[in-house]
Tab-separated table of C-alpha atoms and ligand atoms in Angstrom:
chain	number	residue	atom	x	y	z
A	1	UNK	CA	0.000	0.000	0.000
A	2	UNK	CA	1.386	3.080	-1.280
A	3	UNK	CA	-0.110	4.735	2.047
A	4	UNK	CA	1.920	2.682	4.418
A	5	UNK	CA	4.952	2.937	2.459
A	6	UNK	CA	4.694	6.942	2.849
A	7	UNK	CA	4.143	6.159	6.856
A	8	UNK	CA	7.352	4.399	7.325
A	9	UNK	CA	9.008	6.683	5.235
A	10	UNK	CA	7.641	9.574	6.529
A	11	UNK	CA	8.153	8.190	10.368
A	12	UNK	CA	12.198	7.686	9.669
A	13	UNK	CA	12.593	11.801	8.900
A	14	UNK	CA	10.470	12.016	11.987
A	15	UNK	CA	12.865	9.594	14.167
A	16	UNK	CA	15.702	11.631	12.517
A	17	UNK	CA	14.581	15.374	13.507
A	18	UNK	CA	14.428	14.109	16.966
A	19	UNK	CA	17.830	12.911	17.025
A	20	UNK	CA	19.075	16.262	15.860
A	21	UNK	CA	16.962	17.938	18.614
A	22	UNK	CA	18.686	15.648	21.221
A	23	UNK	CA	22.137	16.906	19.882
A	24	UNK	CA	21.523	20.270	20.039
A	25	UNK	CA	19.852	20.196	23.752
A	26	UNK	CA	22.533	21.003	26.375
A	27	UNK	CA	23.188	24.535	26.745
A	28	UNK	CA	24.622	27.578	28.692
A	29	UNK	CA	22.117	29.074	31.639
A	30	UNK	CA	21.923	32.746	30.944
A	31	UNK	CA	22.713	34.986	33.786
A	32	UNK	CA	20.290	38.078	34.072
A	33	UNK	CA	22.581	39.726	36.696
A	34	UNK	CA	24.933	39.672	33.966
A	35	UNK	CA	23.066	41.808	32.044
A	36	UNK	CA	23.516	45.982	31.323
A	37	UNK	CA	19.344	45.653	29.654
A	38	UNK	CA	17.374	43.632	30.115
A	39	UNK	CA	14.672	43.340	27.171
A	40	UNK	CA	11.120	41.918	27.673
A	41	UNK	CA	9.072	41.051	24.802
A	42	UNK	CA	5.266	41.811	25.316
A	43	UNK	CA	2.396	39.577	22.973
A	44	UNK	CA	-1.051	40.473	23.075
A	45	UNK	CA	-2.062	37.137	21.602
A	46	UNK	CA	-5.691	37.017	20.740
A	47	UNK	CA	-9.307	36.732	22.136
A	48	UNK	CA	-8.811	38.102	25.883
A	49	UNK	CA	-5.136	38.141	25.336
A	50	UNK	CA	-5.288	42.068	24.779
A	51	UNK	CA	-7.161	43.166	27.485
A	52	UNK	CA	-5.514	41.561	30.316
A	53	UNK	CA	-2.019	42.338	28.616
A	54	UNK	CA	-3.295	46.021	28.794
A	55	UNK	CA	-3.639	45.814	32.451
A	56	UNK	CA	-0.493	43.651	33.038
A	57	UNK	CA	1.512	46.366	30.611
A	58	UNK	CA	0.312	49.114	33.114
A	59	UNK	CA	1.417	47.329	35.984
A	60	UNK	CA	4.704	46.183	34.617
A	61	UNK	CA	5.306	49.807	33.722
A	62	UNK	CA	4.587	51.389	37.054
A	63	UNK	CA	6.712	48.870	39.040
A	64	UNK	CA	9.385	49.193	36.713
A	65	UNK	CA	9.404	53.006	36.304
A	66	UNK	CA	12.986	53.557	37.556
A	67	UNK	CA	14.737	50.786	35.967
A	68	UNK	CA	13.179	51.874	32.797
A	69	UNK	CA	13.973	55.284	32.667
A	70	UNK	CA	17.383	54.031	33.655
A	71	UNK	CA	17.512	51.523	30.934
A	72	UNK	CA	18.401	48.807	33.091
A	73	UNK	CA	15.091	47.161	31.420
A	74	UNK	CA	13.208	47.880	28.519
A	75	UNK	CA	9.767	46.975	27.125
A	76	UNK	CA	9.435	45.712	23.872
A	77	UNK	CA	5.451	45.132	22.148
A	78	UNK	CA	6.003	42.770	20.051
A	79	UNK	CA	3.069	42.923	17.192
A	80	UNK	CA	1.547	40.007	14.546
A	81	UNK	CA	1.185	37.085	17.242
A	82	UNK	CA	-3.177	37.301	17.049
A	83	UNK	CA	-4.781	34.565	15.242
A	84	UNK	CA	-5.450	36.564	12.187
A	85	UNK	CA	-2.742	37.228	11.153
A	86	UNK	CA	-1.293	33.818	11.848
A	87	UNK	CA	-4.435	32.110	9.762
A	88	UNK	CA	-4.284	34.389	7.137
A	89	UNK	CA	0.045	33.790	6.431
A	90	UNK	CA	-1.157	29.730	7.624
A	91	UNK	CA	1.904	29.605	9.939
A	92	UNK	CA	1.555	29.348	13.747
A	93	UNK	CA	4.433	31.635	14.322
A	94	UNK	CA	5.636	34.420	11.247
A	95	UNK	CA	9.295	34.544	11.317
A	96	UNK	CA	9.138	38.170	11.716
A	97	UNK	CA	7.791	37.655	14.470
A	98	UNK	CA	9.994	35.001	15.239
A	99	UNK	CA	12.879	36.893	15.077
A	100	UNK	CA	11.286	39.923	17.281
A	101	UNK	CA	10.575	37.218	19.757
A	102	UNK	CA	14.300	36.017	19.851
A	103	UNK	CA	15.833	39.364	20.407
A	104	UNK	CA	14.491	39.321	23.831
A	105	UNK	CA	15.467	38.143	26.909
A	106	UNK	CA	12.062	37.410	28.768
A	107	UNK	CA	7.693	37.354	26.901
A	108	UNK	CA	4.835	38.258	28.659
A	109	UNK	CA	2.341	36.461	26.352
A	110	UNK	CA	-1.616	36.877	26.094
A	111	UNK	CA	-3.011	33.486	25.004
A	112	UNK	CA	-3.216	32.686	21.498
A	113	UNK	CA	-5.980	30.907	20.470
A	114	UNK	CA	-5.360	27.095	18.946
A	115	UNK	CA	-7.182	25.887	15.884
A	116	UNK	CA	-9.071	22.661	16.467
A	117	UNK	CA	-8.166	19.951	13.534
A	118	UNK	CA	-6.200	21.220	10.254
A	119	UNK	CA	-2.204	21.322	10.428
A	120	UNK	CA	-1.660	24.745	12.338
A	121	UNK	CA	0.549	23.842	15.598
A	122	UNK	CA	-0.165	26.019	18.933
A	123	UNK	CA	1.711	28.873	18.649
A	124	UNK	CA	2.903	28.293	22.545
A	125	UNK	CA	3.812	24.814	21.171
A	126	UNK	CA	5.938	26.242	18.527
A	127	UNK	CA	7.608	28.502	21.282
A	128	UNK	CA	8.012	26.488	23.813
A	129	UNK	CA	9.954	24.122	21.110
A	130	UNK	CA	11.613	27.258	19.205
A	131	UNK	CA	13.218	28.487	22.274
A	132	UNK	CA	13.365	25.384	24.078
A	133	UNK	CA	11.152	26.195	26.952
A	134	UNK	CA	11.679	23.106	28.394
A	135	UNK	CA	10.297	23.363	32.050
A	136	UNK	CA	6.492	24.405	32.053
A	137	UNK	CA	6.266	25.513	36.565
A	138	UNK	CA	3.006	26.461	37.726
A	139	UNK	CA	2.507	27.294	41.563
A	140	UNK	CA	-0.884	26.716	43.011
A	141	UNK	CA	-1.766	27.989	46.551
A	142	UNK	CA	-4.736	27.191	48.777
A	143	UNK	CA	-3.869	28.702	51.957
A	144	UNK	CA	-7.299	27.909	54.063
A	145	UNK	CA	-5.858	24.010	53.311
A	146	UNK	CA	-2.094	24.420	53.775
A	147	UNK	CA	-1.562	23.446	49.920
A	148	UNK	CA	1.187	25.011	48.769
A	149	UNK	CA	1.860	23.021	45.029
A	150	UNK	CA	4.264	23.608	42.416
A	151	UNK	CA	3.721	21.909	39.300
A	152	UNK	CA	6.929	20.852	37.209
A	153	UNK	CA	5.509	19.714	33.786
A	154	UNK	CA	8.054	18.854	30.905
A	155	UNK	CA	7.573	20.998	28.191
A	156	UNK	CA	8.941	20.392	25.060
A	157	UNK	CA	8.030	16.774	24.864
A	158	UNK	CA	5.663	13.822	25.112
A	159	UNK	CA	2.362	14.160	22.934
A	160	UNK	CA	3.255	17.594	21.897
A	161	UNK	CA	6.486	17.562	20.032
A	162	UNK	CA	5.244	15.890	17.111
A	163	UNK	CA	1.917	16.135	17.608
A	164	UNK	CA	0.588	18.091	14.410
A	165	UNK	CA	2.843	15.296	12.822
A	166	UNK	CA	0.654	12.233	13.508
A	167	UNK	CA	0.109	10.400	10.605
A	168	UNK	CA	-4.040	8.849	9.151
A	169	UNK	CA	-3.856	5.724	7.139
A	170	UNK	CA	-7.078	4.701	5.511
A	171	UNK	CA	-9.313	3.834	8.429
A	172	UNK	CA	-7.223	4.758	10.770
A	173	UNK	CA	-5.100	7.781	12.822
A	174	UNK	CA	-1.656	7.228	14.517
A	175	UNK	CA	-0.385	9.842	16.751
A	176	UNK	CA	3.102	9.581	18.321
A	177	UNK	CA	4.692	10.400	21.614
A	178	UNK	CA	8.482	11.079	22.300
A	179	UNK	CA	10.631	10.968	25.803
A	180	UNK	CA	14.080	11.182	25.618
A	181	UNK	CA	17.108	11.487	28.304
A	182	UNK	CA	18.253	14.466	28.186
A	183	UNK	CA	14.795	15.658	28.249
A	184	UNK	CA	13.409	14.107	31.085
A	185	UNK	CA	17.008	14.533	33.006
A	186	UNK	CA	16.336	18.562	32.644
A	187	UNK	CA	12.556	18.961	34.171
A	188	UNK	CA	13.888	16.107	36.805
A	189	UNK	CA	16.924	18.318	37.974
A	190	UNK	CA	14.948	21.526	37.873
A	191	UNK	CA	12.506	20.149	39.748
A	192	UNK	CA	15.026	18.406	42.333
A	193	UNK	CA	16.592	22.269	42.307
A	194	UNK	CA	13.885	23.586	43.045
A	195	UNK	CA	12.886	21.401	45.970
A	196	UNK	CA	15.906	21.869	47.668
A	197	UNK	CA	16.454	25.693	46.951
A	198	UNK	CA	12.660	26.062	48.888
A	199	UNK	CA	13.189	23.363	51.731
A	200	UNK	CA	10.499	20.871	49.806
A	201	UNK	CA	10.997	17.663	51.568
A	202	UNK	CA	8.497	15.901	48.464
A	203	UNK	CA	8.412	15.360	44.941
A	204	UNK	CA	5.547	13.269	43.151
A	205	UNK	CA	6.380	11.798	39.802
A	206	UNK	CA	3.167	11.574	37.620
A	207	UNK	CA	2.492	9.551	34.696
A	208	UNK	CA	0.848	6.185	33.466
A	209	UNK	CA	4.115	4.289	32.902
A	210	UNK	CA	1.601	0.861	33.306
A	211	UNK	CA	-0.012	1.996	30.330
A	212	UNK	CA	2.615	3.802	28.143
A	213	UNK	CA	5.683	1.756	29.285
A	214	UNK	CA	8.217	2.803	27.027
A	215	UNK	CA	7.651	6.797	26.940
A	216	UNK	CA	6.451	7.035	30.772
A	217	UNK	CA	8.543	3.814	31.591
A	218	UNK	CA	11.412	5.904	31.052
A	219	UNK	CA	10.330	9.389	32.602
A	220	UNK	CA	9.863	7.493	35.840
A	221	UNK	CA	13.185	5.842	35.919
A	222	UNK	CA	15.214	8.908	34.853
A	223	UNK	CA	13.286	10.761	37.860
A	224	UNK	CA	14.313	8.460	40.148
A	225	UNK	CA	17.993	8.657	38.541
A	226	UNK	CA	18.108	12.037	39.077
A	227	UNK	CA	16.645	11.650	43.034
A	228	UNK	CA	19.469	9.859	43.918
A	229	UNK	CA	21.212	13.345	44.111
A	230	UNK	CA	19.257	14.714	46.624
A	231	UNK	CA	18.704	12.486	49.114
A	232	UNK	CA	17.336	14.680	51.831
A	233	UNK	CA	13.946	14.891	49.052
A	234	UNK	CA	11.418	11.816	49.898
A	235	UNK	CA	10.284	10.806	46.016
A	236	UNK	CA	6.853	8.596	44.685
A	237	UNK	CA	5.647	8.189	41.631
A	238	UNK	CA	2.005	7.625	40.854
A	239	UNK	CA	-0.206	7.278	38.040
A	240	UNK	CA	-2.191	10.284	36.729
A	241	UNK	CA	-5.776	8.570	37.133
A	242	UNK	CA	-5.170	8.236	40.605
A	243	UNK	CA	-3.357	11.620	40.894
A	244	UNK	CA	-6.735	13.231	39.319
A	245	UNK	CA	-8.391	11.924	42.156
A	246	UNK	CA	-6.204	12.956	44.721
A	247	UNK	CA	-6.200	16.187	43.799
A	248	UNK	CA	-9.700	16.530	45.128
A	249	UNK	CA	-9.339	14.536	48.043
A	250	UNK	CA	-9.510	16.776	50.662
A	251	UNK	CA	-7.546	14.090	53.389
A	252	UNK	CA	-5.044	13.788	51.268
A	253	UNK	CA	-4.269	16.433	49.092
A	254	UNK	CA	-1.914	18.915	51.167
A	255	UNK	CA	0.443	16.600	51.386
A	256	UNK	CA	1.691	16.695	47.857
A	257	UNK	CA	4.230	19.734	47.549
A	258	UNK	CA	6.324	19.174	43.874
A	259	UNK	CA	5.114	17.524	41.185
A	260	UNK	CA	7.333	15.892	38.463
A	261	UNK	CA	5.067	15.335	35.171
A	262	UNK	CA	5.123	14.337	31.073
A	263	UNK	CA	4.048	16.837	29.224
A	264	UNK	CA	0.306	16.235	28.343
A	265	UNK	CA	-0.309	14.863	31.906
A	266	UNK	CA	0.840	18.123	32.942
A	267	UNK	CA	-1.444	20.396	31.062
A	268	UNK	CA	-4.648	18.297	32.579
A	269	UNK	CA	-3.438	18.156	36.106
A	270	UNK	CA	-2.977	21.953	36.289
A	271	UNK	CA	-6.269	23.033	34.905
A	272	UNK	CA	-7.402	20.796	37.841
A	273	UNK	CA	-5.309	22.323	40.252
A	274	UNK	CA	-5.982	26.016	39.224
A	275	UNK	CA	-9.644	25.315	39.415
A	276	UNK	CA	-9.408	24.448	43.083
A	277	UNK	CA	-7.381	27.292	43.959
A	278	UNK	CA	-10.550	29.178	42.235
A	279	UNK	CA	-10.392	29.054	38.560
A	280	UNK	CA	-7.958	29.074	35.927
A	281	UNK	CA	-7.958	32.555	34.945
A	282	UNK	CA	-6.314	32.869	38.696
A	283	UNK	CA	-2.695	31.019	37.923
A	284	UNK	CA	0.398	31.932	36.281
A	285	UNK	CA	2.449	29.502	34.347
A	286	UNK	CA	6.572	29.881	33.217
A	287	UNK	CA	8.030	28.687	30.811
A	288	UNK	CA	11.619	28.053	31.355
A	289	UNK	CA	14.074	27.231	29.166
A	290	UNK	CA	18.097	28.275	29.669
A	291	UNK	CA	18.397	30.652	27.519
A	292	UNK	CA	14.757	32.295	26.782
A	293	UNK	CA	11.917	32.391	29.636
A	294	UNK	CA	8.064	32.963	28.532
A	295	UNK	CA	5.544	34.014	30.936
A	296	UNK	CA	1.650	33.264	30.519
A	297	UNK	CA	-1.610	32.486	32.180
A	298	UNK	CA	-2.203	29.260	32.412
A	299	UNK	CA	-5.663	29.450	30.430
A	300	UNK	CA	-6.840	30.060	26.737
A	301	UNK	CA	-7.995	32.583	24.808
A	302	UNK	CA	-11.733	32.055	25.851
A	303	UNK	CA	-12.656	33.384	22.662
A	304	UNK	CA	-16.479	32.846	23.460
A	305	UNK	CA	-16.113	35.370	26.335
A	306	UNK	CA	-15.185	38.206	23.577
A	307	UNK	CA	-18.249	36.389	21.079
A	308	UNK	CA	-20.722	37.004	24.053
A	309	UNK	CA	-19.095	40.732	24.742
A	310	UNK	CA	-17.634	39.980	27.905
A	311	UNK	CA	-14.380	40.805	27.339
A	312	UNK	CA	-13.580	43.522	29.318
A	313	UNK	CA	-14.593	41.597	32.865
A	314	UNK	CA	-11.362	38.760	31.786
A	315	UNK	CA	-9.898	38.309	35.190
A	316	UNK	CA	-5.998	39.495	35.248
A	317	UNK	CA	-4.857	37.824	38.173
A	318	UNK	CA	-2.976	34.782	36.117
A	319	UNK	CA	-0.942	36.822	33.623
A	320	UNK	CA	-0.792	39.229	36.534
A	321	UNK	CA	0.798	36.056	38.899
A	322	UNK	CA	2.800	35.167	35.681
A	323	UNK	CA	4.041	38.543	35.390
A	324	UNK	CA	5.114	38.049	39.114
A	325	UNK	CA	7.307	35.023	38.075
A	326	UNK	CA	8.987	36.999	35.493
A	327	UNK	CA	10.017	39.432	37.276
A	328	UNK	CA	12.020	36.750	39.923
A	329	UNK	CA	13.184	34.855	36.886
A	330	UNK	CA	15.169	37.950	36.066
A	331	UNK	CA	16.575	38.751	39.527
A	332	UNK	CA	13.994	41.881	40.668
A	333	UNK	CA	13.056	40.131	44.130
A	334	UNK	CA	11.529	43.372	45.435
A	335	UNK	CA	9.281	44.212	42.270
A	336	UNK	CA	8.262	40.028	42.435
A	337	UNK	CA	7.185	40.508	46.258
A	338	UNK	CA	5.575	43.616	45.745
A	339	UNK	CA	3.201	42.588	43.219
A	340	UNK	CA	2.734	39.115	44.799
A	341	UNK	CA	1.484	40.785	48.259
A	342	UNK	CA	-0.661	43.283	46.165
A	343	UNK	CA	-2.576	40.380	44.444
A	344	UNK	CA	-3.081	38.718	47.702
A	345	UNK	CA	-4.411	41.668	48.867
A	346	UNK	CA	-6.663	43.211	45.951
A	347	UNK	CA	-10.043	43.038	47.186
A	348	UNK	CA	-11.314	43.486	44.055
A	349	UNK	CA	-13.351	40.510	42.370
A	350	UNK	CA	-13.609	39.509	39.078
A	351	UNK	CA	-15.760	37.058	38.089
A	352	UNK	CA	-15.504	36.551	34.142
A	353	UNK	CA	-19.154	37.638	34.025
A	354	UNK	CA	-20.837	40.948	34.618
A	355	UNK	CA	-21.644	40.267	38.171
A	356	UNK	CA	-17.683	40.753	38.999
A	357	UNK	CA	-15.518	43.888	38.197
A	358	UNK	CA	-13.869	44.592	34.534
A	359	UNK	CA	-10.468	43.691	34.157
A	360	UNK	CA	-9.498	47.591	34.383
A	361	UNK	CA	-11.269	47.832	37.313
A	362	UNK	CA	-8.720	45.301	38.813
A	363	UNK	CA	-5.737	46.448	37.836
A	364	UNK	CA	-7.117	50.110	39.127
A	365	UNK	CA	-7.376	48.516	42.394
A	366	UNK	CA	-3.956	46.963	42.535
A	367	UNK	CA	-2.097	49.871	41.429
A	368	UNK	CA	-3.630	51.758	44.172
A	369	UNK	CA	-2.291	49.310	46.460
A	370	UNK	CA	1.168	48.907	44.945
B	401	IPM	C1	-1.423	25.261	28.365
B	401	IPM	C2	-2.370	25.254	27.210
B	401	IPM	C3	-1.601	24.843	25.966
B	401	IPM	C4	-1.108	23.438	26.183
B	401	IPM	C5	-2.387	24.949	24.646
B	401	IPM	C6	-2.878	26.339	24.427
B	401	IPM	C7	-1.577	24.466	23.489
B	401	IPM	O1	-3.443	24.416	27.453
B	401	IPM	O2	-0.467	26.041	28.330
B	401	IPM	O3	-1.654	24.513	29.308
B	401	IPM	O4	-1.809	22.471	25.890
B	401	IPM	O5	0.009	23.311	26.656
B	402	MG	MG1	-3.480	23.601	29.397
């Protein structure tokens, strides 16, 4: 069958691109204190994107004043990420934009939205792979409970990496996951890192290694490789089914503190987890690579808010936490804990509907308070 001999073929160059992304993996950490500027890219993105990056540009602005005049950091919008403009050139990333995008040091991104079916990839799939934004860490906080997670999903890998790349045969669809080494080795350690640097006696590997034995298989060993250098850090590894349910076991679930995930069982877990800490519009998500660092909200573009005219009452708070992660990725502690107290303190609520405050309205609020 002519069919399956363009599969096989087709699945070699695939096997091949891989092991040229495996070469090029290991690379220099970039140090920010190093730095005379330092540059960060702002994307709108689409749907909501632009009106919470409004209010996050505001507040970026006012608690960067000095540094900016100084032009110890600058601000740099970076136009042509919105899903028009992406359909209408049929590329998920332009490499104008591209290019823009890698003469930064740090994004702020609005979400982008994701076309369902067709070939387009995610344009935060295509970054997180162009600039090799390997670990994806979202925090999640429940004080009333003493939960205090931090989420350490692998980025870069898994069912994402090739999945616009799947290949349909007549009568049937084949979709491919990939977990390599190096890979795995790089979420384990920052996740180990992190751990230590924040006197986290736990980390809970997550996947479904009884199911997917080679890809998982792997992850979980390599974690536990990579354990063996920090022996002061208690390690388990469950399965994500079980994990779901956990999650909302109220017994149970403050005693998880790091969690060590694939890629795809990552993006499921911490929708679950923002939605207990009240909703994903309220957590921030980095993505972390060693050279570039991109900083989001951990939801979509929510396009039917803007269809039903609700735009302006988006809730903030997660590109506003992200933006709080940016700014102690790049070494300004005081700007970080400044904005992180404000947000715990903003008494302002936004509900994603009319019966809560408009985005503005928020960011009004917090200003005040900064
Ligand atoms: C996320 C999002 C993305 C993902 C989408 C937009 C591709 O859900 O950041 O969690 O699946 O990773
Ligand atoms: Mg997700």
């Amino acid at each position: 069958m002519r069919e399956l001999d363009m599969a096989c073929e087709s699945f070699r160059t695939l096997l091949e691109e891989q092991m040229r992304r495996i070469a090029g993996m290991e690379q220099e950490k970039v140090d920010f204190s190093a730095k005379e500027t330092v540059t960060i890219g702002l994307i709108d993105g689409d749907g909501i994107g632009p009106v919470i990056m409004e209010q996050a540009g505001r507040v970026l602005r006012q608690l960067l004043s000095e540094e900016i005049a100084a032009g110890t950091i600058a601000l740099r919008p970076i136009q042509g990420l919105c899903i028009e403009n992406r359909m209408a050139l049929g590329v998920s990333i332009p490499a104008p934009v591209l290019e823009q995008i890698r003469a930064c040091d740090v994004l702020l991104k609005g979400p982008t939205t994701t076309p369902m079916g067709g070939k387009m990839e995610s344009a935060n799939v295509t970054l997180r792979r162009e600039l090799d934004l390997y670990a994806n860490v979202r925090p999640v906080s429940i004080p009333e409970e003493g939960i205090d997670w931090v989420f350490y999903r692998e980025n870069t890998e898994g069912e994402y990496v090739l999945g616009s790349r799947g290949v349909a045969l007549p009568g049937m669809a084949v979709d491919f996951k990939v977990t390599t080494d190096l890979g795995t080795r790089r979420i384990a350690r920052t996740a180990f890192d992190y751990a230590r640097r924040n006197g986290k006696s736990r980390v809970s590997i997550v996947t479904k290694a009884n199911i997917m034995k080679k890809t998982d298989g792997k992850f979980t060993e390599i974690c536990h490789q990579v354990a063996q250098d920090y022996p002061e850090i208690t390690v388990d590894d469950w399965y994500i089914d079980i994990m779901a349910a956990n999650l909302v076991n109220p017994g149970l679930r403050n005693q998880f503190q790091v969690f060590l995930l694939p890629n795809l069982y990552g993006d499921i877990l911490t929708d679950e987890a923002a939605q207990l800490q009240g909703g994903v519009g309220t957590a921030g998500s980095a993505n972390v690579g060693d050279r570039f660092a991109m900083f989001e909200a951990i939801h979509g573009s929510a396009p039917r808010m803007i269809q039903e005219g609700l735009g302006e009452f988006a809730n903030p708070s997660s590109i506003l936490r992200a933006e709080a992660m940016l700014l102690r990725h790049i070494g300004r502690m005081s700007a970080a804990q400044r904005l992180e107290s404000a947000l715990a303190r903003c008494p302002v609520r936004v509900t994603g509907g009319r019966d809560g405050a408009t985005c503005r309205a928020y960011a009004d609020a917090l200003m005040e308070i900064l």
